[in-house]
């Protein structure tokens, strides 16, 4: 894990902070935002590589790297140079709203093209489950995932991408669940978090095959709950789903 100092003319930094192509004004703006937020360096860490440095992740809107803030290693999401927006403001607002109901990595700060948050160390949920954790731990993780989705529904926040939850749900070493990446979240759409996860876990081929190792369920009952819930989200239907799955 190497620390790269915030030197303005470092080509390795330029590759990350102005991704996927270099734009002078974008790069300088990101450097200024990082400095104003107190970031003292970028840490080469993660499963992806850009410009010779490891990064945590790459998305359509931003690139996530690790960085140093007051001695702590944090996650830094930097707006891509070709993003369809001018700042990280909206995503930081959505993450703050999710945090208010106990969901998502902790938002630390944001400014302009940069969002700083808690660094989640873990695996995508399906990869974690494929490692065959103890049954009780796996059931608790799945239950936590569904509860967090329900919490977002009750708060009126639609994540927007939980139909492909394998990319947006992480489990750490203890089995703690994190819903991440709120770049397409909205409070103006009908919420679909809970129903999206039910469909993902119990009707898609690979996730449902993994779920069968830990849970048993009746597809018709789950499908009925999804239809009812779409007509009006309620705690009663949420609890009914957990009971049906043996997760209550």
Short mmCIF file of the C-alpha atoms (twelve columns), coordinates in Angstrom:
data_MODEL
# 
_entry.id   MODEL 
# 
loop_
_atom_site.group_PDB 
_atom_site.id 
_atom_site.type_symbol 
_atom_site.label_atom_id 
_atom_site.label_alt_id 
_atom_site.label_comp_id 
_atom_site.label_asym_id 
_atom_site.label_seq_id 
_atom_site.Cartn_x 
_atom_site.Cartn_y 
_atom_site.Cartn_z 
_atom_site.pdbx_PDB_model_num 
ATOM 1   C CA . UNK A 1   0.000   0.000   0.000   1 
ATOM 2   C CA . UNK A 2   1.939   2.999   -1.300  1 
ATOM 3   C CA . UNK A 3   1.167   6.607   -0.462  1 
ATOM 4   C CA . UNK A 4   1.482   9.031   -3.395  1 
ATOM 5   C CA . UNK A 5   2.049   12.597  -2.257  1 
ATOM 6   C CA . UNK A 6   -0.181  15.285  -3.732  1 
ATOM 7   C CA . UNK A 7   2.343   16.635  -6.217  1 
ATOM 8   C CA . UNK A 8   0.622   18.639  -8.975  1 
ATOM 9   C CA . UNK A 9   2.753   17.341  -11.846 1 
ATOM 10  C CA . UNK A 10  2.767   13.631  -11.003 1 
ATOM 11  C CA . UNK A 11  1.585   11.769  -14.154 1 
ATOM 12  C CA . UNK A 12  0.239   8.889   -12.049 1 
ATOM 13  C CA . UNK A 13  -2.053  11.269  -10.180 1 
ATOM 14  C CA . UNK A 14  -3.130  12.910  -13.421 1 
ATOM 15  C CA . UNK A 15  -4.271  9.544   -14.799 1 
ATOM 16  C CA . UNK A 16  -6.593  9.051   -11.814 1 
ATOM 17  C CA . UNK A 17  -7.771  12.593  -11.147 1 
ATOM 18  C CA . UNK A 18  -8.574  13.296  -14.793 1 
ATOM 19  C CA . UNK A 19  -9.932  9.957   -15.933 1 
ATOM 20  C CA . UNK A 20  -10.341 8.619   -18.638 1 
ATOM 21  C CA . UNK A 21  -8.532  11.403  -20.514 1 
ATOM 22  C CA . UNK A 22  -6.486  14.341  -19.309 1 
ATOM 23  C CA . UNK A 23  -8.125  17.762  -19.136 1 
ATOM 24  C CA . UNK A 24  -5.984  20.449  -17.573 1 
ATOM 25  C CA . UNK A 25  -8.815  22.479  -16.047 1 
ATOM 26  C CA . UNK A 26  -10.520 19.373  -14.643 1 
ATOM 27  C CA . UNK A 27  -7.276  18.062  -13.151 1 
ATOM 28  C CA . UNK A 28  -6.347  21.369  -11.520 1 
ATOM 29  C CA . UNK A 29  -9.874  21.745  -10.170 1 
ATOM 30  C CA . UNK A 30  -9.783  18.286  -8.597  1 
ATOM 31  C CA . UNK A 31  -6.391  19.008  -7.011  1 
ATOM 32  C CA . UNK A 32  -7.766  22.204  -5.472  1 
ATOM 33  C CA . UNK A 33  -10.847 20.417  -4.146  1 
ATOM 34  C CA . UNK A 34  -8.692  17.681  -2.591  1 
ATOM 35  C CA . UNK A 35  -6.426  20.235  -0.957  1 
ATOM 36  C CA . UNK A 36  -9.393  22.187  0.429   1 
ATOM 37  C CA . UNK A 37  -10.826 18.970  1.899   1 
ATOM 38  C CA . UNK A 38  -7.541  18.163  3.644   1 
ATOM 39  C CA . UNK A 39  -6.477  15.183  1.529   1 
ATOM 40  C CA . UNK A 40  -2.704  14.805  1.810   1 
ATOM 41  C CA . UNK A 41  -2.100  11.878  -0.534  1 
ATOM 42  C CA . UNK A 42  -3.542  9.141   -2.708  1 
ATOM 43  C CA . UNK A 43  -3.056  5.537   -1.578  1 
ATOM 44  C CA . UNK A 44  -2.434  2.862   -4.199  1 
ATOM 45  C CA . UNK A 45  -5.007  0.318   -3.056  1 
ATOM 46  C CA . UNK A 46  -7.778  -1.690  -4.700  1 
ATOM 47  C CA . UNK A 47  -8.540  -4.293  -7.342  1 
ATOM 48  C CA . UNK A 48  -8.309  -2.061  -10.418 1 
ATOM 49  C CA . UNK A 49  -5.338  -0.274  -11.948 1 
ATOM 50  C CA . UNK A 50  -5.206  3.122   -13.644 1 
ATOM 51  C CA . UNK A 51  -1.985  4.739   -14.776 1 
ATOM 52  C CA . UNK A 52  0.121   2.374   -12.702 1 
ATOM 53  C CA . UNK A 53  -1.813  2.964   -9.467  1 
ATOM 54  C CA . UNK A 54  -4.423  0.719   -7.881  1 
ATOM 55  C CA . UNK A 55  -7.908  2.141   -7.371  1 
ATOM 56  C CA . UNK A 56  -10.976 0.894   -5.526  1 
ATOM 57  C CA . UNK A 57  -13.452 1.154   -8.394  1 
ATOM 58  C CA . UNK A 58  -14.515 2.770   -11.647 1 
ATOM 59  C CA . UNK A 59  -18.017 3.854   -12.617 1 
ATOM 60  C CA . UNK A 60  -19.844 5.881   -15.227 1 
ATOM 61  C CA . UNK A 61  -19.672 9.061   -13.150 1 
ATOM 62  C CA . UNK A 62  -16.582 8.740   -10.971 1 
ATOM 63  C CA . UNK A 63  -13.467 6.843   -10.119 1 
ATOM 64  C CA . UNK A 64  -12.940 5.755   -6.506  1 
ATOM 65  C CA . UNK A 65  -9.486  5.689   -4.970  1 
ATOM 66  C CA . UNK A 66  -8.121  5.494   -1.450  1 
ATOM 67  C CA . UNK A 67  -6.549  8.555   0.129   1 
ATOM 68  C CA . UNK A 68  -5.096  9.910   3.328   1 
ATOM 69  C CA . UNK A 69  -7.038  12.321  5.527   1 
ATOM 70  C CA . UNK A 70  -5.609  13.254  8.939   1 
ATOM 71  C CA . UNK A 71  -3.914  9.878   9.275   1 
ATOM 72  C CA . UNK A 72  -6.991  7.921   8.206   1 
ATOM 73  C CA . UNK A 73  -7.356  6.019   4.927   1 
ATOM 74  C CA . UNK A 74  -10.608 7.104   3.288   1 
ATOM 75  C CA . UNK A 75  -12.416 6.542   0.008   1 
ATOM 76  C CA . UNK A 76  -12.328 9.418   -2.468  1 
ATOM 77  C CA . UNK A 77  -14.743 9.516   -5.376  1 
ATOM 78  C CA . UNK A 78  -13.489 11.827  -8.109  1 
ATOM 79  C CA . UNK A 79  -15.746 13.016  -10.905 1 
ATOM 80  C CA . UNK A 80  -14.675 11.621  -14.256 1 
ATOM 81  C CA . UNK A 81  -13.477 14.132  -16.812 1 
ATOM 82  C CA . UNK A 82  -16.202 12.907  -19.191 1 
ATOM 83  C CA . UNK A 83  -19.036 12.728  -16.630 1 
ATOM 84  C CA . UNK A 84  -22.522 13.921  -17.511 1 
ATOM 85  C CA . UNK A 85  -22.549 16.319  -14.546 1 
ATOM 86  C CA . UNK A 86  -20.417 19.147  -13.215 1 
ATOM 87  C CA . UNK A 87  -20.025 18.184  -9.564  1 
ATOM 88  C CA . UNK A 88  -20.496 15.503  -6.915  1 
ATOM 89  C CA . UNK A 89  -23.039 17.638  -5.035  1 
ATOM 90  C CA . UNK A 90  -26.133 15.591  -5.870  1 
ATOM 91  C CA . UNK A 91  -24.490 12.280  -4.994  1 
ATOM 92  C CA . UNK A 92  -23.194 13.665  -1.706  1 
ATOM 93  C CA . UNK A 93  -26.739 14.794  -0.866  1 
ATOM 94  C CA . UNK A 94  -28.121 11.331  -1.651  1 
ATOM 95  C CA . UNK A 95  -25.421 9.638   0.432   1 
ATOM 96  C CA . UNK A 96  -26.122 11.987  3.341   1 
ATOM 97  C CA . UNK A 97  -29.826 11.131  3.098   1 
ATOM 98  C CA . UNK A 98  -29.005 7.403   3.060   1 
ATOM 99  C CA . UNK A 99  -26.712 7.851   6.080   1 
ATOM 100 C CA . UNK A 100 -29.611 9.445   7.961   1 
ATOM 101 C CA . UNK A 101 -31.435 6.100   7.855   1 
ATOM 102 C CA . UNK A 102 -28.338 4.030   8.632   1 
ATOM 103 C CA . UNK A 103 -27.393 3.054   5.092   1 
ATOM 104 C CA . UNK A 104 -24.202 3.511   3.067   1 
ATOM 105 C CA . UNK A 105 -20.599 4.363   3.857   1 
ATOM 106 C CA . UNK A 106 -20.292 7.414   6.101   1 
ATOM 107 C CA . UNK A 107 -20.093 10.680  4.179   1 
ATOM 108 C CA . UNK A 108 -17.117 12.660  5.453   1 
ATOM 109 C CA . UNK A 109 -17.051 15.708  3.193   1 
ATOM 110 C CA . UNK A 110 -17.456 16.848  -0.391  1 
ATOM 111 C CA . UNK A 111 -16.608 19.759  -2.599  1 
ATOM 112 C CA . UNK A 112 -16.965 20.362  -6.305  1 
ATOM 113 C CA . UNK A 113 -15.652 17.321  -8.130  1 
ATOM 114 C CA . UNK A 114 -14.732 15.292  -5.032  1 
ATOM 115 C CA . UNK A 115 -16.640 13.205  -2.487  1 
ATOM 116 C CA . UNK A 116 -14.844 11.812  0.586   1 
ATOM 117 C CA . UNK A 117 -16.361 8.929   2.508   1 
ATOM 118 C CA . UNK A 118 -15.621 5.965   4.718   1 
ATOM 119 C CA . UNK A 119 -13.577 3.287   2.958   1 
ATOM 120 C CA . UNK A 120 -15.449 -0.018  2.824   1 
ATOM 121 C CA . UNK A 121 -13.166 -3.038  2.918   1 
ATOM 122 C CA . UNK A 122 -14.944 -6.121  1.708   1 
ATOM 123 C CA . UNK A 123 -16.239 -8.200  -1.181  1 
ATOM 124 C CA . UNK A 124 -19.260 -7.896  -3.456  1 
ATOM 125 C CA . UNK A 125 -22.150 -9.727  -1.797  1 
ATOM 126 C CA . UNK A 126 -22.258 -12.661 -4.223  1 
ATOM 127 C CA . UNK A 127 -18.503 -13.185 -4.003  1 
ATOM 128 C CA . UNK A 128 -18.728 -13.099 -0.220  1 
ATOM 129 C CA . UNK A 129 -21.585 -15.622 -0.167  1 
ATOM 130 C CA . UNK A 130 -19.792 -17.848 -2.685  1 
ATOM 131 C CA . UNK A 131 -17.012 -18.138 -0.097  1 
ATOM 132 C CA . UNK A 132 -19.525 -20.145 1.953   1 
ATOM 133 C CA . UNK A 133 -19.642 -18.261 5.240   1 
ATOM 134 C CA . UNK A 134 -21.407 -20.001 8.149   1 
ATOM 135 C CA . UNK A 135 -25.153 -20.299 7.524   1 
ATOM 136 C CA . UNK A 136 -26.145 -18.022 10.420  1 
ATOM 137 C CA . UNK A 137 -23.758 -15.288 9.266   1 
ATOM 138 C CA . UNK A 138 -25.010 -15.582 5.671   1 
ATOM 139 C CA . UNK A 139 -28.664 -15.355 6.748   1 
ATOM 140 C CA . UNK A 140 -27.923 -12.317 8.897   1 
ATOM 141 C CA . UNK A 141 -26.165 -10.651 5.969   1 
ATOM 142 C CA . UNK A 142 -29.079 -11.267 3.591   1 
ATOM 143 C CA . UNK A 143 -31.528 -10.059 6.232   1 
ATOM 144 C CA . UNK A 144 -29.470 -6.911  6.786   1 
ATOM 145 C CA . UNK A 145 -29.384 -6.259  3.052   1 
ATOM 146 C CA . UNK A 146 -33.171 -6.455  2.819   1 
ATOM 147 C CA . UNK A 147 -33.640 -4.293  5.923   1 
ATOM 148 C CA . UNK A 148 -31.385 -1.585  4.523   1 
ATOM 149 C CA . UNK A 149 -33.312 -1.623  1.243   1 
ATOM 150 C CA . UNK A 150 -36.572 -1.303  3.174   1 
ATOM 151 C CA . UNK A 151 -35.125 1.610   5.185   1 
ATOM 152 C CA . UNK A 152 -34.296 3.402   1.932   1 
ATOM 153 C CA . UNK A 153 -37.850 2.775   0.715   1 
ATOM 154 C CA . UNK A 154 -39.325 4.237   3.881   1 
ATOM 155 C CA . UNK A 155 -37.072 7.288   3.494   1 
ATOM 156 C CA . UNK A 156 -38.237 7.761   -0.102  1 
ATOM 157 C CA . UNK A 157 -34.758 7.207   -1.584  1 
ATOM 158 C CA . UNK A 158 -34.546 5.007   -4.665  1 
ATOM 159 C CA . UNK A 159 -31.001 3.718   -5.158  1 
ATOM 160 C CA . UNK A 160 -31.698 3.035   -8.812  1 
ATOM 161 C CA . UNK A 161 -29.291 0.152   -9.419  1 
ATOM 162 C CA . UNK A 162 -30.157 -2.600  -6.962  1 
ATOM 163 C CA . UNK A 163 -31.575 -4.788  -9.717  1 
ATOM 164 C CA . UNK A 164 -27.873 -5.546  -10.280 1 
ATOM 165 C CA . UNK A 165 -27.003 -5.717  -6.614  1 
ATOM 166 C CA . UNK A 166 -23.784 -7.671  -7.136  1 
ATOM 167 C CA . UNK A 167 -22.037 -4.388  -7.955  1 
ATOM 168 C CA . UNK A 168 -23.627 -2.248  -5.279  1 
ATOM 169 C CA . UNK A 169 -23.698 -4.347  -2.097  1 
ATOM 170 C CA . UNK A 170 -20.533 -5.182  -0.176  1 
ATOM 171 C CA . UNK A 171 -19.924 -7.468  2.792   1 
ATOM 172 C CA . UNK A 172 -16.911 -6.977  5.042   1 
ATOM 173 C CA . UNK A 173 -15.018 -9.674  6.914   1 
ATOM 174 C CA . UNK A 174 -17.516 -9.764  9.757   1 
ATOM 175 C CA . UNK A 175 -20.481 -9.995  7.402   1 
ATOM 176 C CA . UNK A 176 -21.530 -6.378  7.836   1 
ATOM 177 C CA . UNK A 177 -23.452 -5.166  4.783   1 
ATOM 178 C CA . UNK A 178 -22.906 -1.924  2.914   1 
ATOM 179 C CA . UNK A 179 -25.058 -0.550  0.110   1 
ATOM 180 C CA . UNK A 180 -22.744 1.673   -1.924  1 
ATOM 181 C CA . UNK A 181 -22.713 3.985   -4.935  1 
ATOM 182 C CA . UNK A 182 -25.570 6.476   -4.810  1 
ATOM 183 C CA . UNK A 183 -24.652 8.267   -8.040  1 
ATOM 184 C CA . UNK A 184 -28.025 7.524   -9.684  1 
ATOM 185 C CA . UNK A 185 -30.124 7.676   -6.502  1 
ATOM 186 C CA . UNK A 186 -33.222 9.857   -6.487  1 
ATOM 187 C CA . UNK A 187 -35.996 11.031  -4.186  1 
ATOM 188 C CA . UNK A 188 -38.260 11.750  -7.168  1 
ATOM 189 C CA . UNK A 189 -38.771 8.174   -8.431  1 
ATOM 190 C CA . UNK A 190 -41.011 5.493   -7.041  1 
ATOM 191 C CA . UNK A 191 -38.879 3.474   -4.632  1 
ATOM 192 C CA . UNK A 192 -37.964 -0.029  -5.807  1 
ATOM 193 C CA . UNK A 193 -35.107 -1.000  -3.495  1 
ATOM 194 C CA . UNK A 194 -36.770 -3.852  -1.594  1 
ATOM 195 C CA . UNK A 195 -38.566 -5.365  -4.590  1 
ATOM 196 C CA . UNK A 196 -35.395 -5.060  -6.709  1 
ATOM 197 C CA . UNK A 197 -33.441 -7.052  -4.126  1 
ATOM 198 C CA . UNK A 198 -36.117 -9.719  -3.793  1 
ATOM 199 C CA . UNK A 199 -36.093 -10.142 -7.574  1 
ATOM 200 C CA . UNK A 200 -32.299 -10.189 -7.659  1 
ATOM 201 C CA . UNK A 201 -31.732 -12.718 -4.880  1 
ATOM 202 C CA . UNK A 202 -34.609 -15.101 -5.561  1 
ATOM 203 C CA . UNK A 203 -35.380 -14.931 -9.277  1 
ATOM 204 C CA . UNK A 204 -32.039 -14.361 -11.035 1 
ATOM 205 C CA . UNK A 205 -30.170 -17.549 -11.851 1 
ATOM 206 C CA . UNK A 206 -26.795 -17.141 -10.140 1 
ATOM 207 C CA . UNK A 207 -27.953 -15.316 -6.982  1 
ATOM 208 C CA . UNK A 208 -30.869 -17.711 -6.450  1 
ATOM 209 C CA . UNK A 209 -28.549 -20.712 -6.832  1 
ATOM 210 C CA . UNK A 210 -26.352 -19.284 -4.064  1 
ATOM 211 C CA . UNK A 211 -29.400 -18.468 -1.914  1 
ATOM 212 C CA . UNK A 212 -30.574 -22.086 -2.164  1 
ATOM 213 C CA . UNK A 213 -27.539 -23.106 -0.103  1 
ATOM 214 C CA . UNK A 214 -28.838 -21.074 2.847   1 
ATOM 215 C CA . UNK A 215 -32.583 -20.512 2.443   1 
ATOM 216 C CA . UNK A 216 -35.714 -22.184 1.156   1 
ATOM 217 C CA . UNK A 217 -38.643 -20.263 -0.305  1 
ATOM 218 C CA . UNK A 218 -41.718 -20.502 -2.457  1 
ATOM 219 C CA . UNK A 219 -41.345 -18.441 -5.631  1 
ATOM 220 C CA . UNK A 220 -45.071 -17.884 -5.964  1 
ATOM 221 C CA . UNK A 221 -45.240 -16.452 -2.450  1 
ATOM 222 C CA . UNK A 222 -42.284 -14.125 -3.066  1 
ATOM 223 C CA . UNK A 223 -43.747 -13.036 -6.417  1 
ATOM 224 C CA . UNK A 224 -47.055 -12.295 -4.685  1 
ATOM 225 C CA . UNK A 225 -45.310 -10.200 -2.036  1 
ATOM 226 C CA . UNK A 226 -43.435 -8.255  -4.731  1 
ATOM 227 C CA . UNK A 227 -46.723 -7.474  -6.531  1 
ATOM 228 C CA . UNK A 228 -48.413 -6.373  -3.308  1 
ATOM 229 C CA . UNK A 229 -45.446 -4.289  -2.218  1 
ATOM 230 C CA . UNK A 230 -45.315 -2.494  -5.571  1 
ATOM 231 C CA . UNK A 231 -48.922 -1.466  -4.939  1 
ATOM 232 C CA . UNK A 232 -47.938 0.088   -1.632  1 
ATOM 233 C CA . UNK A 233 -44.821 -0.437  0.475   1 
ATOM 234 C CA . UNK A 234 -45.524 -1.376  4.073   1 
ATOM 235 C CA . UNK A 235 -43.783 -2.790  7.107   1 
ATOM 236 C CA . UNK A 236 -46.337 -5.597  7.191   1 
ATOM 237 C CA . UNK A 237 -45.316 -6.789  3.715   1 
ATOM 238 C CA . UNK A 238 -41.637 -6.412  4.598   1 
ATOM 239 C CA . UNK A 239 -42.120 -8.594  7.683   1 
ATOM 240 C CA . UNK A 240 -44.166 -11.083 5.645   1 
ATOM 241 C CA . UNK A 241 -41.263 -11.443 3.218   1 
ATOM 242 C CA . UNK A 242 -38.776 -12.023 6.042   1 
ATOM 243 C CA . UNK A 243 -41.092 -14.615 7.599   1 
ATOM 244 C CA . UNK A 244 -41.510 -16.406 4.257   1 
ATOM 245 C CA . UNK A 245 -37.740 -16.547 3.870   1 
ATOM 246 C CA . UNK A 246 -37.104 -17.622 7.461   1 
ATOM 247 C CA . UNK A 247 -35.230 -14.398 8.190   1 
ATOM 248 C CA . UNK A 248 -37.587 -12.902 10.792  1 
# 
